[in-house]
Short mmCIF file of C-alpha atoms in Angstrom, two decimals:
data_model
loop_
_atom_site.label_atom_id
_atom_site.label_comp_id
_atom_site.label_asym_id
_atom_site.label_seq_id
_atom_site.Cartn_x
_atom_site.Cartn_y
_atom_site.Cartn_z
CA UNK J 1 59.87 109.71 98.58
CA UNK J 2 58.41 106.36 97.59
CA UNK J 3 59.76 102.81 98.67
CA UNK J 4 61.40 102.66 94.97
CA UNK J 5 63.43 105.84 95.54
CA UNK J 6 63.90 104.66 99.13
CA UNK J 7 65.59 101.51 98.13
CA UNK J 8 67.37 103.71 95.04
CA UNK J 9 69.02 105.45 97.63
CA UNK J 10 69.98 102.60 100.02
CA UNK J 11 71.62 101.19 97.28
CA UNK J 12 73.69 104.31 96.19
CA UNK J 13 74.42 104.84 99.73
CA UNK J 14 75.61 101.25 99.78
CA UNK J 15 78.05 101.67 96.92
CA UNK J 16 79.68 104.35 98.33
CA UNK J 17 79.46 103.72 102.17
CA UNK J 18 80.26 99.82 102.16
CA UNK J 19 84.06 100.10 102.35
CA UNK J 20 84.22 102.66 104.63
CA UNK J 21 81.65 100.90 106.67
CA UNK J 22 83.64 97.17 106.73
CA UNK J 23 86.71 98.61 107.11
CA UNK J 24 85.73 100.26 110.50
CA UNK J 25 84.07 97.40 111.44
CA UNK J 26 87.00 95.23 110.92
CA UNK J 27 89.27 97.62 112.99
CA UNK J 28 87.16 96.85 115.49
CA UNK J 29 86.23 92.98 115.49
CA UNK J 30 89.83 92.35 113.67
CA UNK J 31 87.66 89.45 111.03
CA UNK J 32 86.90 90.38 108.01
CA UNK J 33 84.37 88.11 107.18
CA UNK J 34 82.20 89.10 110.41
CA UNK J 35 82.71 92.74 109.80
CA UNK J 36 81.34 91.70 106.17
CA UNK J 37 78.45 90.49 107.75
CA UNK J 38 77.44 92.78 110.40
CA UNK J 39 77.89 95.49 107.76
CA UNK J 40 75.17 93.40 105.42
CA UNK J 41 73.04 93.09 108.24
CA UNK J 42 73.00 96.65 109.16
CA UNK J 43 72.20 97.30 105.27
CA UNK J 44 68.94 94.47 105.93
CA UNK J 45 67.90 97.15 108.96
CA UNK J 46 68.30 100.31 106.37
CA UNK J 47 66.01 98.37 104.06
CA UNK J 48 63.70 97.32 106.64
CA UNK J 49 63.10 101.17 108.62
CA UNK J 50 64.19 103.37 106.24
CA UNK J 51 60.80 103.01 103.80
CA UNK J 52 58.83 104.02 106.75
CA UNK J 53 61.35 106.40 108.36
CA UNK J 54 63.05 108.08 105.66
CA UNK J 55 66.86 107.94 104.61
CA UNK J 56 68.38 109.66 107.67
CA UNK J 57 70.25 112.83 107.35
CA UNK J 58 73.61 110.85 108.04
CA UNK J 59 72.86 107.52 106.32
CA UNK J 60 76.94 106.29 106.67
CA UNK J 61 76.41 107.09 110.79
CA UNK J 62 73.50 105.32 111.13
CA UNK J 63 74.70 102.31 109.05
CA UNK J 64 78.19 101.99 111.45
CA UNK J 65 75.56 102.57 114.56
CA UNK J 66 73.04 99.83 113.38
CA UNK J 67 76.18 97.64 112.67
CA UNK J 68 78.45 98.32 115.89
CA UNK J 69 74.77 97.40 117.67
CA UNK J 70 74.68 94.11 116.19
CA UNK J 71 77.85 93.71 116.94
CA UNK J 72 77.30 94.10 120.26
CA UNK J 73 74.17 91.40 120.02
CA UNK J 74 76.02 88.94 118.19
CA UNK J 75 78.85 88.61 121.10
CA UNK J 76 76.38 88.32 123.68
CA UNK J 77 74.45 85.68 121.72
CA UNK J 78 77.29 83.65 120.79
CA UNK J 79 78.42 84.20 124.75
CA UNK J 80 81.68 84.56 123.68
CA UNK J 81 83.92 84.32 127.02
CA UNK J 82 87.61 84.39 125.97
CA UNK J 83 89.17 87.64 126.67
CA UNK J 84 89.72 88.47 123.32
CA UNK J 85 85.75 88.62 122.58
CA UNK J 86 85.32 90.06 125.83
CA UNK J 87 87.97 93.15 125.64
CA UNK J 88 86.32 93.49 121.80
CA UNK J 89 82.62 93.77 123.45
CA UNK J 90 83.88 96.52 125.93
CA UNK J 91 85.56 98.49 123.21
CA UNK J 92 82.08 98.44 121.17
CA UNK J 93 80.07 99.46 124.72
CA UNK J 94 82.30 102.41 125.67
CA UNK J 95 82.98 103.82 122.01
CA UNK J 96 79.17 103.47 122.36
CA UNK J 97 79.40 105.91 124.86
CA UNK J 98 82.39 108.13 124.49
CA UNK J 99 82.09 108.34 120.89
CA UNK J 100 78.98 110.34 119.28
CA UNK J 101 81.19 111.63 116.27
CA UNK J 102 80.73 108.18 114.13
CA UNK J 103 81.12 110.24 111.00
CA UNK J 104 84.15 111.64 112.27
CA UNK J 105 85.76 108.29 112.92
CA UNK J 106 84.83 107.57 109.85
CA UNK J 107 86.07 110.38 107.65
CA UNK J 108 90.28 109.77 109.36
CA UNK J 109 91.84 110.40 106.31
CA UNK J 110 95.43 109.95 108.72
CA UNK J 111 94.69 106.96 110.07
CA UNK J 112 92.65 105.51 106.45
CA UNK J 113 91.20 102.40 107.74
CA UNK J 114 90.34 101.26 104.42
CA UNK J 115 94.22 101.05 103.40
CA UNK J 116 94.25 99.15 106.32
CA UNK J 117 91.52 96.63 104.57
CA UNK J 118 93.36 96.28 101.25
CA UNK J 119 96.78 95.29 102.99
CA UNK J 120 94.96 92.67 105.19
CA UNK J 121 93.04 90.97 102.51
CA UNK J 122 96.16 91.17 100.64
CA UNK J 123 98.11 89.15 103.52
CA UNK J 124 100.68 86.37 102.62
CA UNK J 125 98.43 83.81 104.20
CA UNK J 126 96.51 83.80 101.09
CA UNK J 127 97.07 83.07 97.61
CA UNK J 128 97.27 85.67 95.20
CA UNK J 129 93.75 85.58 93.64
CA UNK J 130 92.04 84.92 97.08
CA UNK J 131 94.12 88.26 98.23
CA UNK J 132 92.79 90.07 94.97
CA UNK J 133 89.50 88.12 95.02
CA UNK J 134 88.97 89.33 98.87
CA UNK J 135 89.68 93.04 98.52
CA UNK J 136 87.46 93.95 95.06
CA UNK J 137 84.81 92.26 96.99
CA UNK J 138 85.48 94.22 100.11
CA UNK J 139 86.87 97.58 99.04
CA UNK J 140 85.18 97.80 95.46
CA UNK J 141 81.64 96.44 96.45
CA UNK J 142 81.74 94.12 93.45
CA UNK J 143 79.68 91.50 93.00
CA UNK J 144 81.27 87.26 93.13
CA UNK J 145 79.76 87.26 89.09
CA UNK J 146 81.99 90.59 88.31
CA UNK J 147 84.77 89.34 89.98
CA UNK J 148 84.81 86.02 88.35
CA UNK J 149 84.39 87.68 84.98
CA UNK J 150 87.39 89.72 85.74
CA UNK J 151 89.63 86.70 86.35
CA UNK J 152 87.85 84.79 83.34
CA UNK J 153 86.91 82.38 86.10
CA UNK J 154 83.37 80.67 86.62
CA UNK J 155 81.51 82.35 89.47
CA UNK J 156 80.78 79.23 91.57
CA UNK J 157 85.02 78.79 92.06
CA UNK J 158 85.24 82.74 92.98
CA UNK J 159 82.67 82.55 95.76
CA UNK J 160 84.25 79.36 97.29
CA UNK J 161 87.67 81.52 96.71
CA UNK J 162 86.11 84.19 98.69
CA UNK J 163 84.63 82.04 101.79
CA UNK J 164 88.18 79.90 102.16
CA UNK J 165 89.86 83.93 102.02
CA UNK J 166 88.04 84.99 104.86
CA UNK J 167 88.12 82.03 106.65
CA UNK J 168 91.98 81.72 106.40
CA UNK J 169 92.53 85.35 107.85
CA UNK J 170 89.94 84.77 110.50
CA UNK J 171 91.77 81.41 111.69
CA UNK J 172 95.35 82.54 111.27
CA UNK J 173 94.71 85.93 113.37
CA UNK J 174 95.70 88.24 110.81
CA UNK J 175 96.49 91.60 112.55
CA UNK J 176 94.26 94.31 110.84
CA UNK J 177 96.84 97.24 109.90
CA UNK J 178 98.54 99.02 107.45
CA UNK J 179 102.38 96.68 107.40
CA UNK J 180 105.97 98.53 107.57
CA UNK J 181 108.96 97.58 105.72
CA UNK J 182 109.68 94.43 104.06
CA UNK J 183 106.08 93.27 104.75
CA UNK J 184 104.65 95.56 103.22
CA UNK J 185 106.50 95.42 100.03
CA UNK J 186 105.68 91.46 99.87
CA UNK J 187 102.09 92.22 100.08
CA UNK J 188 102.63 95.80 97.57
CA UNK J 189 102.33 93.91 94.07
CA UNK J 190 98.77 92.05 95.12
CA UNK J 191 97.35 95.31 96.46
CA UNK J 192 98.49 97.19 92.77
CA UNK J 193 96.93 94.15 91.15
CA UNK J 194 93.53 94.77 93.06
CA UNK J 195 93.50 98.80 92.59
CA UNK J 196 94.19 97.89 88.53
CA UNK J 197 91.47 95.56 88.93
CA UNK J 198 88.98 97.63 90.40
CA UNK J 199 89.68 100.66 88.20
CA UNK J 200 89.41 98.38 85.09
CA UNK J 201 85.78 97.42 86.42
CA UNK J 202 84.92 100.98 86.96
CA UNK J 203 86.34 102.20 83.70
CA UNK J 204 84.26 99.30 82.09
CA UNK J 205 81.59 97.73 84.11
CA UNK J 206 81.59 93.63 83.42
CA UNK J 207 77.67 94.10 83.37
CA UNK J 208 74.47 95.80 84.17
CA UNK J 209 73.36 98.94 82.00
CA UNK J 210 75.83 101.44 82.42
CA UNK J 211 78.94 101.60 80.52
CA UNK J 212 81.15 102.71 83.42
CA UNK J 213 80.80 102.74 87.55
CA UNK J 214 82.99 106.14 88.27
CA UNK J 215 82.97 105.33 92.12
CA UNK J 216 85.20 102.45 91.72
CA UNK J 217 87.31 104.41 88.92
CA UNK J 218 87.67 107.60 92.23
CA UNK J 219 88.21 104.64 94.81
CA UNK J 220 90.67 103.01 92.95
CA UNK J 221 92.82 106.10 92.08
CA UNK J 222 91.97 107.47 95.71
CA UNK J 223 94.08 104.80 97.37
CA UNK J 224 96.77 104.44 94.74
CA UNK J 225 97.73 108.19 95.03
CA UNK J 226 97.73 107.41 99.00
CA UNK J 227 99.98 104.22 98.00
CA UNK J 228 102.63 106.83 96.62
CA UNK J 229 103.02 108.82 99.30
CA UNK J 230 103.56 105.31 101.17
CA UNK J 231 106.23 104.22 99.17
CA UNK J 232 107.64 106.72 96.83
CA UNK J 233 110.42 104.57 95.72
CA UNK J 234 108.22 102.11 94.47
CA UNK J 235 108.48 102.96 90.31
CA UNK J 236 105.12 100.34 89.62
CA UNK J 237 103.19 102.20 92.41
CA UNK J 238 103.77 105.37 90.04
CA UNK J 239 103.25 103.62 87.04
CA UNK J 240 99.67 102.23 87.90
CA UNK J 241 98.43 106.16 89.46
CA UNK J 242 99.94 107.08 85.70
CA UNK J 243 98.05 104.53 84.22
CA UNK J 244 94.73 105.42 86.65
CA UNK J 245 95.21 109.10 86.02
CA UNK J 246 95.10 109.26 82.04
CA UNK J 247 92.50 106.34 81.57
CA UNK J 248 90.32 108.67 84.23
CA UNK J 249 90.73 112.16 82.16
CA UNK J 250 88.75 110.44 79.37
CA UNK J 251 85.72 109.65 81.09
CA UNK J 252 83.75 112.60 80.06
CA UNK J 253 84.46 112.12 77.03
CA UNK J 254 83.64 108.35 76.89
CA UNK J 255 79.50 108.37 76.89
CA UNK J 256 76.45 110.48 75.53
CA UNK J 257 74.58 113.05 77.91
CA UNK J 258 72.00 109.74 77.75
CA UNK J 259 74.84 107.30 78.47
CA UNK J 260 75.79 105.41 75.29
CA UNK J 261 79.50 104.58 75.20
CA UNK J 262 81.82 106.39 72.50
CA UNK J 263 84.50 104.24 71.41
CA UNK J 264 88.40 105.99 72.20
CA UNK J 265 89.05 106.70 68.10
CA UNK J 266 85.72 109.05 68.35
CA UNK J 267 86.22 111.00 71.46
CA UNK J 268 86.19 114.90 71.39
CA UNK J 269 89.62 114.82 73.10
CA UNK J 270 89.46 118.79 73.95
CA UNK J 271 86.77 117.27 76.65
CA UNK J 272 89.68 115.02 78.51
CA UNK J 273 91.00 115.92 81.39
CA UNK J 274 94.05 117.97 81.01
CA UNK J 275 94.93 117.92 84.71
CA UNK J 276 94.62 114.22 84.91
CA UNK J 277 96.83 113.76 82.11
CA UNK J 278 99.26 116.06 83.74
CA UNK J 279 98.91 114.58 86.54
CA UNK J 280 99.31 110.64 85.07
CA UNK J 281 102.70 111.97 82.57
CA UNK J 282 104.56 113.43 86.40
CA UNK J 283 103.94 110.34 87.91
CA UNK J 284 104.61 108.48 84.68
CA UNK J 285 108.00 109.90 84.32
CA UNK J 286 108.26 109.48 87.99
CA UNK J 287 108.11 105.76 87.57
CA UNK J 288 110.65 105.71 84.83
CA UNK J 289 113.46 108.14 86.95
CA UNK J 290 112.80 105.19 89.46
CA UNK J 291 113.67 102.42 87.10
CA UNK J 292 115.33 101.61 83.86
CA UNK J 293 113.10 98.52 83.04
CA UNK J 294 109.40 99.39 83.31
CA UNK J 295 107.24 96.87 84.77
CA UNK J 296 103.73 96.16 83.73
CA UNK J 297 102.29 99.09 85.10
CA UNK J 298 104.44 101.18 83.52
CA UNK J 299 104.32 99.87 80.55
CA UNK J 300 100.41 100.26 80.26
CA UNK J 301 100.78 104.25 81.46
CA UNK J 302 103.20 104.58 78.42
CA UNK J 303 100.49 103.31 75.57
CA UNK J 304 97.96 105.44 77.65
CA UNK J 305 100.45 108.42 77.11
CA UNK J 306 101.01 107.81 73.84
CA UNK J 307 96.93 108.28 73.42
CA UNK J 308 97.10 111.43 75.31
CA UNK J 309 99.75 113.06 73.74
CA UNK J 310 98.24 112.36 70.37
CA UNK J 311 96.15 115.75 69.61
CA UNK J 312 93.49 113.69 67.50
CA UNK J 313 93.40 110.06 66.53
CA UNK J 314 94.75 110.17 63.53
CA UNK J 315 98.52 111.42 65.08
CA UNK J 316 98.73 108.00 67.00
CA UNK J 317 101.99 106.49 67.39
CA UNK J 318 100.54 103.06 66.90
CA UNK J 319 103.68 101.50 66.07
CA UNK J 320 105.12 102.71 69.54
CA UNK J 321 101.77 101.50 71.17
CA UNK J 322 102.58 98.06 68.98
CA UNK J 323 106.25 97.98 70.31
CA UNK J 324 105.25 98.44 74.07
CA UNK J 325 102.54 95.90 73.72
CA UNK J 326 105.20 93.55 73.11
CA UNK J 327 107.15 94.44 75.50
CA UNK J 328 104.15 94.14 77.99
CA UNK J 329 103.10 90.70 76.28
CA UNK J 330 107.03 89.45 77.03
CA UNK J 331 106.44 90.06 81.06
CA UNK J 332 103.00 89.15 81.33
CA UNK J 333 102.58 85.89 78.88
CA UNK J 334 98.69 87.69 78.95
CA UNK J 335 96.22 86.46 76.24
CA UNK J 336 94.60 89.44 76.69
CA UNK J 337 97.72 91.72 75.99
CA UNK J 338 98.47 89.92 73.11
CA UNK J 339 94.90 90.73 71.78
CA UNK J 340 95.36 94.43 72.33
CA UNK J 341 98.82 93.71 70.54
CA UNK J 342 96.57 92.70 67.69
CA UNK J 343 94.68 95.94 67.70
CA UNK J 344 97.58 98.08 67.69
CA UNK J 345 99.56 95.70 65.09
CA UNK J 346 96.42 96.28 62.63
CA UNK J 347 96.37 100.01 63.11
CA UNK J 348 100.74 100.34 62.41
CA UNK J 349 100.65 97.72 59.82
CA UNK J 350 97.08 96.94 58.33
CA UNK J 351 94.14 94.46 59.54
CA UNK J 352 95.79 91.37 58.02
CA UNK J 353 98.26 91.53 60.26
CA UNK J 354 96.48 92.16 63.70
CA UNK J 355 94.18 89.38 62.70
CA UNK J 356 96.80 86.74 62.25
CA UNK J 357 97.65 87.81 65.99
CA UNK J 358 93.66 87.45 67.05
CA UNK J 359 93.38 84.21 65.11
CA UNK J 360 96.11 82.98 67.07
CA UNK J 361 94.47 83.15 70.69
CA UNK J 362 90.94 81.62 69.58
CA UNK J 363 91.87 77.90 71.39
CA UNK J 364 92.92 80.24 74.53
CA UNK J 365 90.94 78.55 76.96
CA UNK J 366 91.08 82.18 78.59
CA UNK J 367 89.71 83.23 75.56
CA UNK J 368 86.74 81.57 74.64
CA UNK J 369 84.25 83.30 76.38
CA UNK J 370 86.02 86.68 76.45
CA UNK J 371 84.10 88.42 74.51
CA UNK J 372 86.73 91.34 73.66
CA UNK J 373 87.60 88.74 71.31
CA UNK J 374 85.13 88.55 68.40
CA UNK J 375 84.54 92.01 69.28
CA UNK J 376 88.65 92.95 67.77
CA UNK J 377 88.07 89.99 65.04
CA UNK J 378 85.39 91.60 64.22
CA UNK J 379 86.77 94.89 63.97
CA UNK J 380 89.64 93.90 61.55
CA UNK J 381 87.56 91.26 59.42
CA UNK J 382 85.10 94.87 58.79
CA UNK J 383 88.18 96.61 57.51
CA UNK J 384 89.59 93.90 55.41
CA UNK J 385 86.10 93.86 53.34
CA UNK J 386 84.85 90.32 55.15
CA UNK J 387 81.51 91.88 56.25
CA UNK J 388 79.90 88.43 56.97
CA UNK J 389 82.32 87.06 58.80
CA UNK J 390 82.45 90.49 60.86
CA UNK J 391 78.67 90.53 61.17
CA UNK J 392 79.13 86.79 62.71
CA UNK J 393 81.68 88.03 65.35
CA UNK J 394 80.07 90.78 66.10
CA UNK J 395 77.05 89.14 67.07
CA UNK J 396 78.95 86.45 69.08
CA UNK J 397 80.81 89.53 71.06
CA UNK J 398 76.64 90.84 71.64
CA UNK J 399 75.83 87.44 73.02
CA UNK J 400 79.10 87.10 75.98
CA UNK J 401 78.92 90.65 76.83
CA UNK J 402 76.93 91.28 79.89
CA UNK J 403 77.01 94.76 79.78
CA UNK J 404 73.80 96.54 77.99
CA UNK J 405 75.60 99.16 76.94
CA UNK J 406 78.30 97.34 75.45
CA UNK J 407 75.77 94.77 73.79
CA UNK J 408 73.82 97.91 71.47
CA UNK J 409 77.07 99.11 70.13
CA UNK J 410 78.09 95.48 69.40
CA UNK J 411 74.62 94.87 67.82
CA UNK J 412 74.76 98.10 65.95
CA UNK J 413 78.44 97.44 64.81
CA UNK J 414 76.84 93.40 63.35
CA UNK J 415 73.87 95.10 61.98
CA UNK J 416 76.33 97.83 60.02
CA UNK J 417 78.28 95.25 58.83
CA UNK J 418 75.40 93.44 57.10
CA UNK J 419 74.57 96.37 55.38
CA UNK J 420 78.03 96.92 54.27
CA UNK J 421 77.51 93.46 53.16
CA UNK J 422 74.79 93.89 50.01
CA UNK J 423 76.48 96.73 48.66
CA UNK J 424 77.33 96.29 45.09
CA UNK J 425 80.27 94.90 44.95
CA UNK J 426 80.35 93.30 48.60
#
């Protein structure tokens, strides 16, 4: 293996090991932000011995080893002497010694310390986005850039969002655990909103080349399907694993054996997932026995349904998708829901209409460097016969994206509407 496949793998071992490898790190130093950083360190040793070594037959083992080691190292050089730092550096020495099965402590499904991880970094001491901010970064592995581009915030005020987060919960002494009762349904609507969040990045990576990251998509859905069985009378906990569960059975079906993205409208639906979308329509109607008034959650499984039902694209209910996109836009006051609203409205009722709706949110400040934007104008300005104007907007939604993928079918989409543009007639 060469040092380029070497530091492939460290990397794909990262991706899938980091969560798992924080989390039991912050069981055991109860701080976040130091568990953050003896896990990074430990991923500096990988990259350091593992050229030279080889990737080790256990690479999650030896990651916790290397990092419960440095652990151990940073305590004594800090000579921390309160009892709290002493007890913590005993614990590390005798599960040092009494506990060779890492990968077993690892692997406790019962006990799942990364639940554990999204309730703390979703604690009450911090404001909502730092709580959502906090846990994609340490239960999604996303980057400060992707999580600023999901909340349509500039990158510098995410990573000072992230620092204060882990500060806060380091000074205040927040207990690392899973909360019971009326805690944990104060902290239950952040944790949805970071599961949603991560999904959504997985389902559509903010950037790099590939169109989607399915490790976030299986994290994502993991925990929210653990979430149920937490609290079963929770209708929106149901409605997001609804939501998670038929946006997952199309991933198949959403790229090329080579990885190019296929829009929903031209997916070979017999390849989506039928026992996803059974699963997602139980818990979907689930959430509804649970509630008469849908919340957000639910309200998104419901359009998703209404796709899945629909045996090709053309038997849409995209006047019932229109309908529940205003009911979604009425709880949410969401830019961005009102621009899927415009979607839907042009498929019901024709393109004028949906792009009255887009036309609407262009002095969003939200807005102006979303580039989902352009990308609808530019979709309904094509069908209404306004091929320059499409071509322009287009090519603006190719310029914010900063996903490749996403940026050749935008490109391809500008260059198609030029030539649309000198036909006779045009």
């Amino acid at each position: 293996m060469t040092a380029a496949d070497t530091h492939r793998a460290i990397q794909a071992v990262w991706r899938i090991e980091s969560a798992k490898l924080i989390a039991g790190l912050a069981k055991i130093v109860r701080d976040v932000g130091l568990a953050e950083e003896l896990a990074q360190d430990a991923l500096v040793s990988a990259l350091e011995r593992w050229p030279e070594t080889g990737v080790p037959r256990n690479p999650a083992a030896w990651l916790m080893a290397a990092a419960k080691n440095k652990a151990i190292d940073n305590l004594r050089r800090r000579k921390m002497l309160d009892r709290k730092h002493g007890e913590i550096a005993r614990e590390l020495a005798d599960e040092e010694q009494t506990t060779p099965d890492i990968e077993g402590a690892l692997d406790d499904d019962i006990g799942d310390e990364r639940l554990s991880l999204v309730f703390t970094a979703c604690h009450p001491v911090l404001s909502t986005e730092a709580r959502v901010a906090l846990t994609l970064r340490l239960l999604g592995g996303l980057t400060t850039d992707e999580i600023a581009r999901a909340f349509l915030v500039p990158e510098p005020t995410m990573a000072q969002r992230i620092v204060r987060a882990k500060r806060t919960l380091a000074d205040s002494g927040v207990a690392f655990e899973v909360p019971h009762g009326k805690d944990r349904a104060g902290r239950l609507s952040s944790v949805l909103e970071v599961l949603y969040l991560i999904f959504n990045e997985g389902y559509s990576a903010t950037a790099g080349e590939d169109w989607m990251r399915p490790q976030l998509c299986d994290e994502a859905l993991r925990v929210g399907r653990i979430l149920a069985e937490l609290a079963p009378d929770e209708p929106e906990v149901h409605g997001l694993v609804a939501l998670m569960e038929i946006q997952a059975s199309r991933a198949a079906a959403r790229t090329t054996p080579s990885g190019e993205p296929i829009l929903l409208l031209e997916q070979d639906r017999s390849r989506w997932d039928r026992l996803h979308i059974r699963r997602g329509l139980g818990a979907l109607e689930r959430a509804g026995r649970l509630s008469e008034a849908p919340g957000p959650y639910t309200l998104q499984a419901a359009i998703a349904a209404c796709h899945a039902r629909a045996a090709t694209a053309a038997d849409t209910d995209w006047a019932r998708i229109a309908t529940l996109y205003r009911e979604l836009a009425e709880l949410t006051a969401s830019p961005v829901v009102e621009l899927n609203r415009a979607v839907a409205v042009g498929m019901a009722f024709g393109p004028a209409l949906g792009l009255a709706i887009a036309d609407a949110l262009a002095e969003e400040p939200a807005m102006r460097a979303y580039h989902h934007l352009p990308a609808v104008r530019g979709d309904l300005l094509a069908k209404l016969g306004r091929h320059e104007e499409a071509r322009a907007a287009f090519s603006r939604a190719a310029e914010l994206t900063r996903n490749a993928r996403e940026r050749e079918v935008l490109r391809k989409r500008a260059d198609e509407s030029e030539v649309a543009g000198r036909r006779p007639g045009n």
